[in-house]
PDB file of C-alpha atoms in Angstrom:
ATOM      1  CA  UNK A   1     -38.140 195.456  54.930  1.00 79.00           C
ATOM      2  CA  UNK A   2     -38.025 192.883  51.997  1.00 78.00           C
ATOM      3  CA  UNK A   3     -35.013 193.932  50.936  1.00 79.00           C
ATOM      4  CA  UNK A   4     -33.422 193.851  53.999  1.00 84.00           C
ATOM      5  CA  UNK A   5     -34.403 190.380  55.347  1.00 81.00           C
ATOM      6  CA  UNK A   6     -33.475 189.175  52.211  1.00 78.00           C
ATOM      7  CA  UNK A   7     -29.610 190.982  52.115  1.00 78.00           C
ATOM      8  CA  UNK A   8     -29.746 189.094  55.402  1.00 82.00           C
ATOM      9  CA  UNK A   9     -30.150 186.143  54.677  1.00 81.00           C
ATOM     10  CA  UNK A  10     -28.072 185.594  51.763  1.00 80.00           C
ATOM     11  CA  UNK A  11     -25.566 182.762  53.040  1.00 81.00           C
ATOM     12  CA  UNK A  12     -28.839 181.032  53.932  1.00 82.00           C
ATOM     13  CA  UNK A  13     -30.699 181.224  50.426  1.00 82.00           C
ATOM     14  CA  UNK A  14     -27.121 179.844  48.979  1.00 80.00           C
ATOM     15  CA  UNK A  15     -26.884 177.213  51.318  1.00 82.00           C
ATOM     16  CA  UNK A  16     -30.162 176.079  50.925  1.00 84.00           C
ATOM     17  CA  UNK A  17     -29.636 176.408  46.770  1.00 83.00           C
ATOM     18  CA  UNK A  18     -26.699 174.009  47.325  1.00 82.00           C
ATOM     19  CA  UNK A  19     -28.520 171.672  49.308  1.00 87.00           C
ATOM     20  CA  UNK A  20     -30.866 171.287  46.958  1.00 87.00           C
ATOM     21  CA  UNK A  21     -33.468 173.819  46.807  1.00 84.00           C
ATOM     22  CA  UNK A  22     -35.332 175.127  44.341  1.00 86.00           C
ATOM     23  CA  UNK A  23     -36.488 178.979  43.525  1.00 84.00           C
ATOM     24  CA  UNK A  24     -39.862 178.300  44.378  1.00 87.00           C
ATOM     25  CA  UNK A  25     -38.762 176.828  48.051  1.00 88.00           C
ATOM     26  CA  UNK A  26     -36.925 179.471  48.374  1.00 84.00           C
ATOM     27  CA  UNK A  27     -39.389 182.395  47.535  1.00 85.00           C
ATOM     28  CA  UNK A  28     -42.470 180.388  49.486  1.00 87.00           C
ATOM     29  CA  UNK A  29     -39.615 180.287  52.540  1.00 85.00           C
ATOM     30  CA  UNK A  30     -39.414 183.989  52.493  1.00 83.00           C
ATOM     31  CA  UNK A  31     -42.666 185.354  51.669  1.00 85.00           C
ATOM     32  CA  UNK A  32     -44.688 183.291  54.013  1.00 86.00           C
ATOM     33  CA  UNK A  33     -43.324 185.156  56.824  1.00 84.00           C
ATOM     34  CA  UNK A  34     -44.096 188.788  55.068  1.00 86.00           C
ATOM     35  CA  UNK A  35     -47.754 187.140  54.242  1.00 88.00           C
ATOM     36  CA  UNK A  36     -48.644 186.555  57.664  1.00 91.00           C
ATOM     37  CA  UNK A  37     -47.693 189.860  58.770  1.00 90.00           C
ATOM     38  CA  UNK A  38     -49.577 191.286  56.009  1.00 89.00           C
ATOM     39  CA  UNK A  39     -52.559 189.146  56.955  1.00 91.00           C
ATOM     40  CA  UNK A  40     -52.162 190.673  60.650  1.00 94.00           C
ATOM     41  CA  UNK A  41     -51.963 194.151  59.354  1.00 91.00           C
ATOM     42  CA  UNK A  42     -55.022 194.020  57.101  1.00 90.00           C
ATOM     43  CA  UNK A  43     -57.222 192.288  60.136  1.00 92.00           C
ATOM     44  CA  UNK A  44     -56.260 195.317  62.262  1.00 93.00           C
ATOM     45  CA  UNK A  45     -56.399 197.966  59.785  1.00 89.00           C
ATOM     46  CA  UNK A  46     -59.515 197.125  57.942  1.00 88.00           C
ATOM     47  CA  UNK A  47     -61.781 197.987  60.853  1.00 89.00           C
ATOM     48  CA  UNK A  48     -60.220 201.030  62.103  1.00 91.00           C
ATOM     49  CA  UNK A  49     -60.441 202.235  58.554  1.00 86.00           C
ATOM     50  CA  UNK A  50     -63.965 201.667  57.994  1.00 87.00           C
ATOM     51  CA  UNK A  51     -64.829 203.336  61.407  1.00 89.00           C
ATOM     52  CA  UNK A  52     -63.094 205.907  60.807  1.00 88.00           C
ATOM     53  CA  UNK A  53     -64.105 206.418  57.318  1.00 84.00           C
ATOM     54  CA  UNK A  54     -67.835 206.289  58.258  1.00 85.00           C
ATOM     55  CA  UNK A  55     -66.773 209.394  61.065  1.00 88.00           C
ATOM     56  CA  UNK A  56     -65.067 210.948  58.412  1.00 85.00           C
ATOM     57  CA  UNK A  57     -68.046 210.650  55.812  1.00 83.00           C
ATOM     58  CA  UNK A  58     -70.826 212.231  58.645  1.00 82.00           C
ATOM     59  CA  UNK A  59     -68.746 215.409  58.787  1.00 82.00           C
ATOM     60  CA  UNK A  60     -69.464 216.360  55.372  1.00 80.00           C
ATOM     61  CA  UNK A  61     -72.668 217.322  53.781  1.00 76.00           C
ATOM     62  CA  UNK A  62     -73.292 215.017  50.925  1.00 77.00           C
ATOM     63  CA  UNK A  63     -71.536 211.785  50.664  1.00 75.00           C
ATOM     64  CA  UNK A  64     -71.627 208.153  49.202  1.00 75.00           C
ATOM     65  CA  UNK A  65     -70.645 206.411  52.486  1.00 74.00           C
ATOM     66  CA  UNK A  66     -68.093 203.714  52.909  1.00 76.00           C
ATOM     67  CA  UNK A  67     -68.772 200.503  50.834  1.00 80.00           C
ATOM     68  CA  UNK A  68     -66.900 197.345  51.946  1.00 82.00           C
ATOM     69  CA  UNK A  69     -66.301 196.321  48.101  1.00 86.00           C
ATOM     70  CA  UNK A  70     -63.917 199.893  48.435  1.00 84.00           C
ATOM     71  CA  UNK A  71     -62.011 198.618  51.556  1.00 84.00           C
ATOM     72  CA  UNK A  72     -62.044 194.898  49.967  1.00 86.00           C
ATOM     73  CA  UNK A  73     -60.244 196.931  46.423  1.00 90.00           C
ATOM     74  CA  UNK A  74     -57.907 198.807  48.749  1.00 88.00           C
ATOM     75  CA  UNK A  75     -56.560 195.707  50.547  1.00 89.00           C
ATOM     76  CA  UNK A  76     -56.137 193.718  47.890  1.00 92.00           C
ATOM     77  CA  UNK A  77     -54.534 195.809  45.611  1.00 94.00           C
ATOM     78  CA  UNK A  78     -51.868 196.207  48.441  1.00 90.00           C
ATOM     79  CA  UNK A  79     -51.861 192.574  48.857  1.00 90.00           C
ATOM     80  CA  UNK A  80     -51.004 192.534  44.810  1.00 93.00           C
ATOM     81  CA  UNK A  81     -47.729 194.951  45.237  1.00 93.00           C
ATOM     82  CA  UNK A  82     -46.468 193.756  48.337  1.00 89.00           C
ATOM     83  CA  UNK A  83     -46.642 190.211  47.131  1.00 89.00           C
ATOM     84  CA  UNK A  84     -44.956 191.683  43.877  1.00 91.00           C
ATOM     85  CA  UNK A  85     -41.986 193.352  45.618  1.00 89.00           C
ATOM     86  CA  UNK A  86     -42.003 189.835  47.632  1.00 85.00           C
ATOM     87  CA  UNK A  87     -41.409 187.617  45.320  1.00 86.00           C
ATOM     88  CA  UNK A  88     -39.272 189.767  42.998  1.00 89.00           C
ATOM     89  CA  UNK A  89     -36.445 190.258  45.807  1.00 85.00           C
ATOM     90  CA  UNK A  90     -36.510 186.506  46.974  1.00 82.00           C
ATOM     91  CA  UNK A  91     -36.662 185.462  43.537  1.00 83.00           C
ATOM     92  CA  UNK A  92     -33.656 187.816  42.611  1.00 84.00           C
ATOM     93  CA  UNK A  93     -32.287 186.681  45.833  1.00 80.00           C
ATOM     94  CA  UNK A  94     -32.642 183.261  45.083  1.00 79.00           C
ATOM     95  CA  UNK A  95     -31.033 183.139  41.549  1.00 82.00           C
ATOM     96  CA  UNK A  96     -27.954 185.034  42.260  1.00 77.00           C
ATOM     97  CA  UNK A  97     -24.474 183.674  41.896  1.00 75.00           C
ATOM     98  CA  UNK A  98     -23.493 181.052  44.616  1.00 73.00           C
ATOM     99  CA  UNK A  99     -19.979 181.566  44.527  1.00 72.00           C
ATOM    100  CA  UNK A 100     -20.470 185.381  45.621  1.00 68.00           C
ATOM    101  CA  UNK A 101     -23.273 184.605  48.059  1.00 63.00           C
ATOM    102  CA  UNK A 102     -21.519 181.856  49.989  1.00 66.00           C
ATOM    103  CA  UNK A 103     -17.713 183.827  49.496  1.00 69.00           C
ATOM    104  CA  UNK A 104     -19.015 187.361  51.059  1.00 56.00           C
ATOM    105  CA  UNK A 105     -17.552 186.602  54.339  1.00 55.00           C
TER     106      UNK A 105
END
């Protein structure tokens, strides 16, 4: 989805670069859309999961239970990579050639 939004708005990023923006505009422009999202996901998901992981955990015999310091682990190491692949492709994005960016159409 990253990659796409950002092959979409090419002619954008290079408009904005000759205007006068920087990288870091740029890649705070286009993750803080993908952050919020995230954000929205992890408030929805991090309740169902633990729910359903405590369900999960009574079928069995022995278990440890669900710990919240697991779920907090989970979510943030997703946070980590999609904020990685985030600000790799706007970054990438943002540094490429304007000449081909603003000449692709």
């Amino acid at each position: 989805m990253v990659i796409y939004t950002t092959e979409k708005r090419v002619r954008e990023i290079g408009i904005r670069k000759v205007i006068g923006a920087s990288v870091k505009d740029i890649v705070n422009e286009l993750s803080s859309s993908f952050i919020k999202l995230l954000m929205i996901a992890a408030l929805i998901a991090i309740p169902i999961g633990y729910i359903s992981g405590i369900f999960l955990m009574s079928v069995f015999t022995f278990h440890d239970g669900v710990s919240i310091w697991m779920m907090t682990i989970v979510v943030v190491a997703i946070f980590s990579i999609a904020l990685a692949t985030i600000v790799i492709n706007a970054a990438r994005a943002a540094n490429n050639n304007l000449v081909h960016s603003l000449r692709a159409e």
